[in-house]
mmCIF file of C-alpha atoms and ligand atoms in Angstrom:
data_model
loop_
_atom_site.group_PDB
_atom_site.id
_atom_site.type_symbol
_atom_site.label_atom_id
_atom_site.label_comp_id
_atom_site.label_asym_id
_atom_site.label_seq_id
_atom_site.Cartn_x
_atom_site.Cartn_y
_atom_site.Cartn_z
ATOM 1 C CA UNK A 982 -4.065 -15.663 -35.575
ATOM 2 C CA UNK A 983 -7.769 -14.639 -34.923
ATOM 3 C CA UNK A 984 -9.115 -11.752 -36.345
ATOM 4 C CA UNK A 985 -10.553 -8.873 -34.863
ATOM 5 C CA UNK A 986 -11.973 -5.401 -35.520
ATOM 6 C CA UNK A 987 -11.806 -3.905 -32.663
ATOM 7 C CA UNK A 988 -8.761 -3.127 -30.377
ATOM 8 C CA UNK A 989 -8.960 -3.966 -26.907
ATOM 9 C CA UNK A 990 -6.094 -1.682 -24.578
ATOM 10 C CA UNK A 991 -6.045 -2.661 -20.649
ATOM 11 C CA UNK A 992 -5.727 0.081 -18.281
ATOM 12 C CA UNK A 993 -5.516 -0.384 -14.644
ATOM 13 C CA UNK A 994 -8.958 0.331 -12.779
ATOM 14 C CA UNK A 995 -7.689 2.445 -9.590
ATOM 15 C CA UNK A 996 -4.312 3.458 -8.832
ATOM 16 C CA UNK A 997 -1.676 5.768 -9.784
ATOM 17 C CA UNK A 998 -2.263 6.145 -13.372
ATOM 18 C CA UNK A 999 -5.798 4.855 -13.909
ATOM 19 C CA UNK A 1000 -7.158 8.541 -14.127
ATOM 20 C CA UNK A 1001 -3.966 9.891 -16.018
ATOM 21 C CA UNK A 1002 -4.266 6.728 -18.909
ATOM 22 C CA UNK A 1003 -8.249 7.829 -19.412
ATOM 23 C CA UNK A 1004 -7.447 11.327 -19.483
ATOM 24 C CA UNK A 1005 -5.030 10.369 -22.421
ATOM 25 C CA UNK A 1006 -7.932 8.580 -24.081
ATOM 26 C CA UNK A 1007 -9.982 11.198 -24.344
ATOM 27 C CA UNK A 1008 -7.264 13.918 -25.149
ATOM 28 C CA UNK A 1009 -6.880 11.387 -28.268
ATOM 29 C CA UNK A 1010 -10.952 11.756 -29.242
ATOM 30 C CA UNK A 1011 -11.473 8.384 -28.070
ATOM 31 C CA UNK A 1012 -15.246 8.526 -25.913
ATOM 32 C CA UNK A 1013 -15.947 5.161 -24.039
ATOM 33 C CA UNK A 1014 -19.391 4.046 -22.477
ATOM 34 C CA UNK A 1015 -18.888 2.353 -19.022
ATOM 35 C CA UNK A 1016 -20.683 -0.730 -18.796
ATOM 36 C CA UNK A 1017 -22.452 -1.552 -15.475
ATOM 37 C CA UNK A 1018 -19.884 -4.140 -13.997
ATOM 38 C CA UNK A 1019 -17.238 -1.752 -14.649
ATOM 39 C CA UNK A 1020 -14.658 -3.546 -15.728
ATOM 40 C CA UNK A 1021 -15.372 -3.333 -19.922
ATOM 41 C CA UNK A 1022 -15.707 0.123 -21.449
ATOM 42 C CA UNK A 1023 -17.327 0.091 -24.994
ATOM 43 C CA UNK A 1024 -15.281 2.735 -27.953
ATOM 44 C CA UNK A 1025 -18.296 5.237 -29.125
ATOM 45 C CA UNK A 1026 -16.214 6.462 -31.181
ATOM 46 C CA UNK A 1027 -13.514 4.201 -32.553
ATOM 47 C CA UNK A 1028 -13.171 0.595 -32.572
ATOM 48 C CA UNK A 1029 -11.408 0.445 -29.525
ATOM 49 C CA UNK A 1030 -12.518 -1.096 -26.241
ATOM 50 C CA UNK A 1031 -10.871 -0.481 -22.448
ATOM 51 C CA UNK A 1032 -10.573 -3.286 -20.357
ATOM 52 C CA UNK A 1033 -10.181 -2.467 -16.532
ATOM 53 C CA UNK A 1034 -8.140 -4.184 -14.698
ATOM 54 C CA UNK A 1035 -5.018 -4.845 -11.990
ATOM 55 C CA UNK A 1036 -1.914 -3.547 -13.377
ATOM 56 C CA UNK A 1037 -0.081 -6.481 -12.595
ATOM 57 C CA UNK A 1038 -1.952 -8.083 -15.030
ATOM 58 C CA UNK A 1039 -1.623 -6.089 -17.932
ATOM 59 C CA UNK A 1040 1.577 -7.591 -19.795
ATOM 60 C CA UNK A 1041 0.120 -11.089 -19.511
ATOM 61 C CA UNK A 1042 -3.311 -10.096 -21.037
ATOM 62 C CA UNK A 1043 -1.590 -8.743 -23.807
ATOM 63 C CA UNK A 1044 1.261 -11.758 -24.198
ATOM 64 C CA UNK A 1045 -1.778 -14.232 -24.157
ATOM 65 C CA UNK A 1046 -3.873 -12.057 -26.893
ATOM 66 C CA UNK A 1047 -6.679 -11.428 -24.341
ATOM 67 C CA UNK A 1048 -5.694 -7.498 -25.049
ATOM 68 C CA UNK A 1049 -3.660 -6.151 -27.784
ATOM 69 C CA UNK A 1050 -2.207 -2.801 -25.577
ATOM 70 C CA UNK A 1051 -1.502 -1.647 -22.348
ATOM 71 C CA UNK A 1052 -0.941 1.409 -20.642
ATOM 72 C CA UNK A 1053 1.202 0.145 -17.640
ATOM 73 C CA UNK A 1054 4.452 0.854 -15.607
ATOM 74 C CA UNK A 1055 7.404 0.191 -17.264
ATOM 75 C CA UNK A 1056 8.755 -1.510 -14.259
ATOM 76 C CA UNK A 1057 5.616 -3.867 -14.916
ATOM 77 C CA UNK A 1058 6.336 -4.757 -18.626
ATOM 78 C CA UNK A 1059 10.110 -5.114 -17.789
ATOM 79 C CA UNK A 1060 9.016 -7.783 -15.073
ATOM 80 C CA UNK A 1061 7.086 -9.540 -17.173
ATOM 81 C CA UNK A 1062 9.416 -9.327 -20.587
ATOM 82 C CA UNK A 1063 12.827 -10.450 -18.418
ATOM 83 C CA UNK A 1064 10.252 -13.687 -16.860
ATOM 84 C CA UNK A 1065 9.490 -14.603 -20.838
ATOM 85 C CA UNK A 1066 13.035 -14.047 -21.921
ATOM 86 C CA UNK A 1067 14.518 -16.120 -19.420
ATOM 87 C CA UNK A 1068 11.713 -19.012 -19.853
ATOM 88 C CA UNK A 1069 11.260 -19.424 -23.341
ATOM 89 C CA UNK A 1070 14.545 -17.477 -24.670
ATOM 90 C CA UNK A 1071 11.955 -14.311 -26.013
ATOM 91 C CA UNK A 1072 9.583 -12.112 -25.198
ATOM 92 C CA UNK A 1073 6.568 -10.686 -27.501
ATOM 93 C CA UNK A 1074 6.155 -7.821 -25.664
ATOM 94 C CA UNK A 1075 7.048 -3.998 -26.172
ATOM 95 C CA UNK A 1076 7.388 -0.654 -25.304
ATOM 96 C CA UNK A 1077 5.444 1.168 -28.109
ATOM 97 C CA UNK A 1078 5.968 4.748 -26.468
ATOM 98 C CA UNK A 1079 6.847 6.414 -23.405
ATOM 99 C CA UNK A 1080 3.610 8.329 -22.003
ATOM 100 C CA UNK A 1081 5.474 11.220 -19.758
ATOM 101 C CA UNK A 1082 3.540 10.565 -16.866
ATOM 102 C CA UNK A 1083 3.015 8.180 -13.205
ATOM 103 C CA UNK A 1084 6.956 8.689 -13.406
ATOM 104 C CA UNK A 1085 9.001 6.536 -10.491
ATOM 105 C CA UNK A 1086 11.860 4.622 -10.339
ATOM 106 C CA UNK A 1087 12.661 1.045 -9.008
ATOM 107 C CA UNK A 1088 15.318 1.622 -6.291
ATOM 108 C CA UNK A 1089 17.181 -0.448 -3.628
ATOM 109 C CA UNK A 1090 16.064 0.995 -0.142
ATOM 110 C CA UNK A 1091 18.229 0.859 2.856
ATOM 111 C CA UNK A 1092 17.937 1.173 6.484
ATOM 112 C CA UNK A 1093 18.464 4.578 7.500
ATOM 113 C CA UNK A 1094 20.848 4.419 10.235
ATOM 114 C CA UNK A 1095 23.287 1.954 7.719
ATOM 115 C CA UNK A 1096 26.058 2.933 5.901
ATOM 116 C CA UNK A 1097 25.654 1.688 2.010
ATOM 117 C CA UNK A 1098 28.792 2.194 0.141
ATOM 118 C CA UNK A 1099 27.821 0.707 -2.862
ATOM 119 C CA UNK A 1100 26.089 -2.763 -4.625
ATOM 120 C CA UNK A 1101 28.956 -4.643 -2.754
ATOM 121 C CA UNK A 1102 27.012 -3.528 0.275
ATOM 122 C CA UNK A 1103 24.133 -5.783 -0.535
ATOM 123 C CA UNK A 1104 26.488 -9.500 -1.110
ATOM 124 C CA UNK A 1105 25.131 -11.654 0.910
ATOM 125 C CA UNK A 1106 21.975 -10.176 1.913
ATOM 126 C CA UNK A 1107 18.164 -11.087 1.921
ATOM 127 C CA UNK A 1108 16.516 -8.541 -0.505
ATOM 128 C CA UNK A 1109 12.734 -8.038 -0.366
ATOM 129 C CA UNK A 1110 10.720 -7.405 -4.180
ATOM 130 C CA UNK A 1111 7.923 -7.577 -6.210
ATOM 131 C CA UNK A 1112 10.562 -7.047 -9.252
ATOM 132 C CA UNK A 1113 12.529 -10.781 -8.883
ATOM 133 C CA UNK A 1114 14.162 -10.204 -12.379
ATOM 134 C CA UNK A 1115 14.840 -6.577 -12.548
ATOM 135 C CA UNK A 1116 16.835 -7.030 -9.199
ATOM 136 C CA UNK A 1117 18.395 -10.150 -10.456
ATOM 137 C CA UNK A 1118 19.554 -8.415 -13.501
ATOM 138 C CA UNK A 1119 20.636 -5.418 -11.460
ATOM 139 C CA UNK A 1120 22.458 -7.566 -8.841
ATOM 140 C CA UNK A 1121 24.319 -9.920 -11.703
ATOM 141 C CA UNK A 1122 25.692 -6.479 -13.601
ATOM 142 C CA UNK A 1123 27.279 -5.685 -10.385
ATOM 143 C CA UNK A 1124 28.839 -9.408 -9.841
ATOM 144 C CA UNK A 1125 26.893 -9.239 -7.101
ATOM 145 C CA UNK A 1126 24.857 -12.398 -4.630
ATOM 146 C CA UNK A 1127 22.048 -11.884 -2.385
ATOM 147 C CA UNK A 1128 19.118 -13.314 -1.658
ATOM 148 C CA UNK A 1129 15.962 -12.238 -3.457
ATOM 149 C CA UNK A 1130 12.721 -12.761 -0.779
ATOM 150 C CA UNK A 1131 9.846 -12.669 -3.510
ATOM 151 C CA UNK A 1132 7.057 -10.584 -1.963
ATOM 152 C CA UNK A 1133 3.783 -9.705 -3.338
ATOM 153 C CA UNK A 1134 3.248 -6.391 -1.534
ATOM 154 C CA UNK A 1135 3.547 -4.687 1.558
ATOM 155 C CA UNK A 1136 7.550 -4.926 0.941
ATOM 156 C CA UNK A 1137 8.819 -1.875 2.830
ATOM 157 C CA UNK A 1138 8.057 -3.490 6.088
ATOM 158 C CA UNK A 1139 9.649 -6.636 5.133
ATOM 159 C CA UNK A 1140 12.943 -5.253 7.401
ATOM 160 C CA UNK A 1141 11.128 -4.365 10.250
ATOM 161 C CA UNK A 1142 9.224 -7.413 10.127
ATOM 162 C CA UNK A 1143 12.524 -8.946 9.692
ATOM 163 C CA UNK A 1144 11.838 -11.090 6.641
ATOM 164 C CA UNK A 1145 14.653 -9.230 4.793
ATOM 165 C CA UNK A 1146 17.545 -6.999 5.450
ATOM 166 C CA UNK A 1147 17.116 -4.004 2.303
ATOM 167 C CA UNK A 1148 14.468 -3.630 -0.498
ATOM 168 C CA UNK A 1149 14.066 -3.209 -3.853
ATOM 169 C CA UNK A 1150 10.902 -1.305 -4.909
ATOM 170 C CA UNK A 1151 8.553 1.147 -6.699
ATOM 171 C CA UNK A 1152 9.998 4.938 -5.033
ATOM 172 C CA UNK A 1153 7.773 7.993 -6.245
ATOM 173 C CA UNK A 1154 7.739 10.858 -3.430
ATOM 174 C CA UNK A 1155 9.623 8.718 -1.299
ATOM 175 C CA UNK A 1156 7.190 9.153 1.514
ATOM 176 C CA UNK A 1157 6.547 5.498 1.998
ATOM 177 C CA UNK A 1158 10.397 5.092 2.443
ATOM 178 C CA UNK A 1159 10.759 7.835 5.072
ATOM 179 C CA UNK A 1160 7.900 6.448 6.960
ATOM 180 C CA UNK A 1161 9.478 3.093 7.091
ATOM 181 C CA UNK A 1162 12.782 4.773 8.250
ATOM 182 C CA UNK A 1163 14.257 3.485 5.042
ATOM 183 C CA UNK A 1164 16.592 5.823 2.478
ATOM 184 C CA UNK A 1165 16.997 5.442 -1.569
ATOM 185 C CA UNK A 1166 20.037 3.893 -1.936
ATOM 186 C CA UNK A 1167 20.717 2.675 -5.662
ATOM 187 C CA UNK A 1168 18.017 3.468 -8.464
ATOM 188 C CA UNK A 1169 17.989 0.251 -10.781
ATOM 189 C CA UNK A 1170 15.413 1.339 -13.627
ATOM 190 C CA UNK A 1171 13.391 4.758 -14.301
ATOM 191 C CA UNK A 1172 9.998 3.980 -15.288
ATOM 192 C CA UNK A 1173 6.648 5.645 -16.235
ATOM 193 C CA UNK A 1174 3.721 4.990 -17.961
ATOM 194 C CA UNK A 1175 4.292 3.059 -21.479
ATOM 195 C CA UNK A 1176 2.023 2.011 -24.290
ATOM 196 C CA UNK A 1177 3.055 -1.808 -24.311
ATOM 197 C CA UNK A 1178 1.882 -4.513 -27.186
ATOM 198 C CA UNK A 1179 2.695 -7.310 -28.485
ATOM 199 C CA UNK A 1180 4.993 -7.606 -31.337
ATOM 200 C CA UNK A 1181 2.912 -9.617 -33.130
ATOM 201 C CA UNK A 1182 1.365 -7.506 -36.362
ATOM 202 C CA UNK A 1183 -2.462 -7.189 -36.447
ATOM 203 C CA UNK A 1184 -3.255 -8.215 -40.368
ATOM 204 C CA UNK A 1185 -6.578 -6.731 -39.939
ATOM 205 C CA UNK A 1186 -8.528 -3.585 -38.851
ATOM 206 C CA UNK A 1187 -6.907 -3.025 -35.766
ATOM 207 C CA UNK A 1188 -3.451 -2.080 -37.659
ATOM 208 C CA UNK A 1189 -5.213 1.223 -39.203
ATOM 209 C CA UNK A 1190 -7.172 1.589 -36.188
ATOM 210 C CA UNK A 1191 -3.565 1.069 -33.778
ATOM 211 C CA UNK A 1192 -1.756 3.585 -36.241
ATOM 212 C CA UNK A 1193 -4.546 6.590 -35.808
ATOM 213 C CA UNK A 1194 -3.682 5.949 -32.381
ATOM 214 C CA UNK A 1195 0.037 6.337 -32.370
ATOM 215 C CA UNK A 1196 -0.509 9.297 -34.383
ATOM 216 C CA UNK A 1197 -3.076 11.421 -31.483
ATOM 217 C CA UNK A 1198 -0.762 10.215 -29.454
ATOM 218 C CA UNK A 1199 2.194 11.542 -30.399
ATOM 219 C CA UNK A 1200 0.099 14.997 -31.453
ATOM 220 C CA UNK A 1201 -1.007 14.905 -27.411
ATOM 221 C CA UNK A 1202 2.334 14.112 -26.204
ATOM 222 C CA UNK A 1203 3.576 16.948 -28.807
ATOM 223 C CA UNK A 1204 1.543 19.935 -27.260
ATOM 224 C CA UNK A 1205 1.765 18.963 -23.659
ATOM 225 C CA UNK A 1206 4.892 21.257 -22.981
ATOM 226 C CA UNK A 1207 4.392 23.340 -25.997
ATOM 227 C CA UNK A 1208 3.340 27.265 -26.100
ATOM 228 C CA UNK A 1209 2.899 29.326 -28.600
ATOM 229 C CA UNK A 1210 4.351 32.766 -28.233
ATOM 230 C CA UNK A 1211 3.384 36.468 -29.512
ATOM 231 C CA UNK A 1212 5.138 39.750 -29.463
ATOM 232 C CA UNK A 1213 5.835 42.969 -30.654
ATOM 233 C CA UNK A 1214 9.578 43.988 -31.658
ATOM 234 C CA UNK A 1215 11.157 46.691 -33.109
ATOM 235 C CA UNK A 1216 12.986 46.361 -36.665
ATOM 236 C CA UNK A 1217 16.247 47.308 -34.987
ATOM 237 C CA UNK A 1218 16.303 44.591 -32.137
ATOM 238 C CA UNK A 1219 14.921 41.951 -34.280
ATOM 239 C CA UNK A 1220 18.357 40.245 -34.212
ATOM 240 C CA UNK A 1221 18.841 40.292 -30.368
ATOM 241 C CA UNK A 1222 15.208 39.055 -29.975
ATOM 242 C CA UNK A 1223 15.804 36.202 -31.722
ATOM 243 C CA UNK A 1224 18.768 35.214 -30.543
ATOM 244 C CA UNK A 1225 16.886 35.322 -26.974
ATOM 245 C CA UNK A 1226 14.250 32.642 -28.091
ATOM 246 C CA UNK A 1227 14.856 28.911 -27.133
ATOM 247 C CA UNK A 1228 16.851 27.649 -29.920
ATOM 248 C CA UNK A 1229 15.450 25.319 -32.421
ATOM 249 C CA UNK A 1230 12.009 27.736 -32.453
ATOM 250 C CA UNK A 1231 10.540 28.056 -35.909
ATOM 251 C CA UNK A 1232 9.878 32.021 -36.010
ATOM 252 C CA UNK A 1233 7.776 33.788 -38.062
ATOM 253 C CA UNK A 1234 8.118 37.440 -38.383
ATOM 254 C CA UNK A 1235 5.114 39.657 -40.062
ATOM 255 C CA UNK A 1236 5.332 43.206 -40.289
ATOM 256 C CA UNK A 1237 2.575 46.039 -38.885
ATOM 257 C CA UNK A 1238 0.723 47.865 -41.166
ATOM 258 C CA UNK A 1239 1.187 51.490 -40.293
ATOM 259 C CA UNK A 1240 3.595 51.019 -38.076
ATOM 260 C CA UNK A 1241 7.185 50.780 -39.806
ATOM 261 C CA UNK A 1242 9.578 50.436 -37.362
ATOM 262 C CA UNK A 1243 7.247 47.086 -35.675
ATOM 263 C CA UNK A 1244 7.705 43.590 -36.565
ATOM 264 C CA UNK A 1245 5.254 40.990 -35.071
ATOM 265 C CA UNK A 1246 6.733 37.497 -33.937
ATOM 266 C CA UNK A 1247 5.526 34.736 -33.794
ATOM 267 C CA UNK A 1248 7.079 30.973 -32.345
ATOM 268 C CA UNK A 1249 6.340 28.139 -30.797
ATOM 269 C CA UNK A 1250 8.366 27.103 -27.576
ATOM 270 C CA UNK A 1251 8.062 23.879 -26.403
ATOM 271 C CA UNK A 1252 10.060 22.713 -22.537
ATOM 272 C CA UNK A 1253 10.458 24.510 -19.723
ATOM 273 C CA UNK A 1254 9.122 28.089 -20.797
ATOM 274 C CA UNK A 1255 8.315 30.155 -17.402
ATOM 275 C CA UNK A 1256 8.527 33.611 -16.199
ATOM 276 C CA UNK A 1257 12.880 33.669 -16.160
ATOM 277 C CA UNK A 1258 12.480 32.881 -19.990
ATOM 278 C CA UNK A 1259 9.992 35.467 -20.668
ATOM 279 C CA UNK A 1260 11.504 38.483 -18.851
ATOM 280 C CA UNK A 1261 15.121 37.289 -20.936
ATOM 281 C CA UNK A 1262 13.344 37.508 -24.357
ATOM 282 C CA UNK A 1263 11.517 41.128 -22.780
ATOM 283 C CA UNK A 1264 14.778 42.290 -21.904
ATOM 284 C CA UNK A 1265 16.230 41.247 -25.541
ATOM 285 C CA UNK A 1266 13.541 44.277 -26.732
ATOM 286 C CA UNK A 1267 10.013 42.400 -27.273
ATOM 287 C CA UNK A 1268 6.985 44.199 -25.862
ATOM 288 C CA UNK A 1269 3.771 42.709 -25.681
ATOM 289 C CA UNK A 1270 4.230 39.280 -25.081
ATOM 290 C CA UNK A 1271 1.650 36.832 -25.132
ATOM 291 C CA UNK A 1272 2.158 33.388 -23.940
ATOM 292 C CA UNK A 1273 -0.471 31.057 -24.991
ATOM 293 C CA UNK A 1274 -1.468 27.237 -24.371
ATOM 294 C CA UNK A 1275 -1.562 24.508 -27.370
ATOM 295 C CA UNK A 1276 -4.485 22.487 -28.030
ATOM 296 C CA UNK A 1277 -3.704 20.549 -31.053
ATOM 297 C CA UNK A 1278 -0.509 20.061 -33.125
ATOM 298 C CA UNK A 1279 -0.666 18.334 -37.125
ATOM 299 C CA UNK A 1280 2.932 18.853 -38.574
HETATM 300 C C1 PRP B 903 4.373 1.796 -4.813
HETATM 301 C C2 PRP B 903 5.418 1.189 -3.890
HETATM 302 C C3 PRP B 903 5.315 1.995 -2.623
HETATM 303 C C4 PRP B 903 4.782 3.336 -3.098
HETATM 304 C C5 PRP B 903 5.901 4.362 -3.170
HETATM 305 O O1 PRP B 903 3.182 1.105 -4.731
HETATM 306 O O2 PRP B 903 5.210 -0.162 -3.688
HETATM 307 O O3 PRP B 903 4.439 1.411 -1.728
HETATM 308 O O4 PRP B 903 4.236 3.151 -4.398
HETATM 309 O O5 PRP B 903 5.408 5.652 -3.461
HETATM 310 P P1 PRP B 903 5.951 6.923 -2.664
HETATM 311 O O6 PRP B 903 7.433 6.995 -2.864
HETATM 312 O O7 PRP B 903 5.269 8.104 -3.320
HETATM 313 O O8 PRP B 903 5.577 6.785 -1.230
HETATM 314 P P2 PRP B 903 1.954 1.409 -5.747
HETATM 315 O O9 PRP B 903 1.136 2.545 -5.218
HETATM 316 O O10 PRP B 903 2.435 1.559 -7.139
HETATM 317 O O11 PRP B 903 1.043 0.135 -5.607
HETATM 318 P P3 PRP B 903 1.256 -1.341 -6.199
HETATM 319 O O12 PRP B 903 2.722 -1.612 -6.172
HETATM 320 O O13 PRP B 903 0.470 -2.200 -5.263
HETATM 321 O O14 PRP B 903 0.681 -1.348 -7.582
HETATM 322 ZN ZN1 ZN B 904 0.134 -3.085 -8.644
#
């Protein structure tokens, strides 16, 4: 395998998680300078370049070595990976992590005004996609045959255009659906935005380089939901405090100088944590609570 020192990750140029994937980037310390064609980004700070492109394309840059990552759909990479499995008997490519954002699912879509009682519903019917293999794996767990009508996009109109009778495609608000008088009838696969590679090991600097990155990564993924918390308690409803605070929270507990009888807390809450959580914990016996954000997390 050629060597290289410097890792190349594709991101797609415009769409739904173009801005999120840079955002990421930079939350990770990595700086990029755009180059005037726009479609190669040079790492300022790390050996890492961005390539811009389609999202379709992704997987197969990094299956053919053009790009060693990928932040892409998973509904993309699982496209791709089933098409190499069932070709050649493997795939090289993988999920490396699950980002936690451009979430969507990859659902069958019905006509409104028919009853669907289930994947028996579909036998026999012409099923538009983008996602051939997903919906062929979906259709042969449920011992089911249609007919898949390949289509590249525009595939919610495909019934009123006739081409096909149902769907089976990307469903995030579900606003395209509704305006194609279509309804979410089966969800075949949750996806979201992945880190995909290849599985093939890098024996030179990109390994070290690819590890530094897992590790911000994780750190940024960390902090996302977490908050650290402050308050004031008394000695005596220490116990009811703490049994008020999300379970699994480290706690520290300091005491006040000059004041005896007050303990200050400290914890960090990670989830979920609004207003109905905060009032519970006040109504435990903290005063003074202070909810702050995260920046960076090193365990
Ligand atoms: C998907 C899908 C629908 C739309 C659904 O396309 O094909 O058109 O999003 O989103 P909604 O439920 O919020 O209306 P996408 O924007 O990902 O474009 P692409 O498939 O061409 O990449
Ligand atoms: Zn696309």
């Amino acid at each position: 395998m050629k060597t290289r020192d410097r890792l190349r990750i594709a991101v797609q140029k415009s769409g739904r998680l173009s801005d999120a994937s840079q955002q990421l980037l930079a939350q990770c310390g990595l700086k990029f300078r755009q180059s005037r064609d726009k479609l190669f980004c040079f790492g300022e700070t790390h050996p890492v370049d961005l390539l811009l492109v389609r999202d379709d394309d992704i997987p197969g840059l990094i299956s053919e070595g053009v790009c060693d990552l990928g932040f892409v759909g998973r509904n993309v990479l699982e496209e791709l990976r089933l098409e190499q499995v069932a070709l050649t008997g493997s795939s090289v490519l993988q999920e490396l992590r699950a980002l936690g954002y451009g979430g969507c699912r990859l659902s069958i879509a019905t006509p409104q005004d028919e009853l669907f009682e289930g994947a028996q519903s579909l036998s026999g019917r012409r099923i538009a996609t983008s996602y051939p293999r997903l919906l062929a794996r979906y259709l042969a767990s449920e011992g089911v045959t249609a007919q898949i009508v390949v289509l590249s996009g525009s595939v919610e109109i495909a019934p009123r255009l006739g081409s096909a009778d149902v769907i089976c495609d990307l469903v995030s608000s579900g606003a395209t659906l509704v305006a194609n008088q279509l309804k979410e009838s089966v969800k075949i696969l949750d996806s979201e935005a992945v880190l995909a590679a290849s599985t093939t090991e890098f024996l030179d600097a990109r390994q070290p380089m690819l590890d530094l990155l897992l590790r911000r990564l994780d750190g940024v993924m960390a902090v996302r939901e977490t908050r650290l918390l402050l308050m004031r308690a008394k000695r005596s409803a220490l116990d009811s405090v703490r049994s008020s605070l999300p379970r699994h929270s480290t706690t520290t507990v300091m005491a006040v100088q000059g004041e005896d009888d007050q303990l200050a807390l400290q914890t960090v809450v990670s989830g979920t944590f609004g207003w109905a959580e905060l009032e519970a914990i006040q109504l435990a016996g903290a005063t003074q609570l202070l909810v702050l954000p995260v920046e960076r997390m090193l365990a």
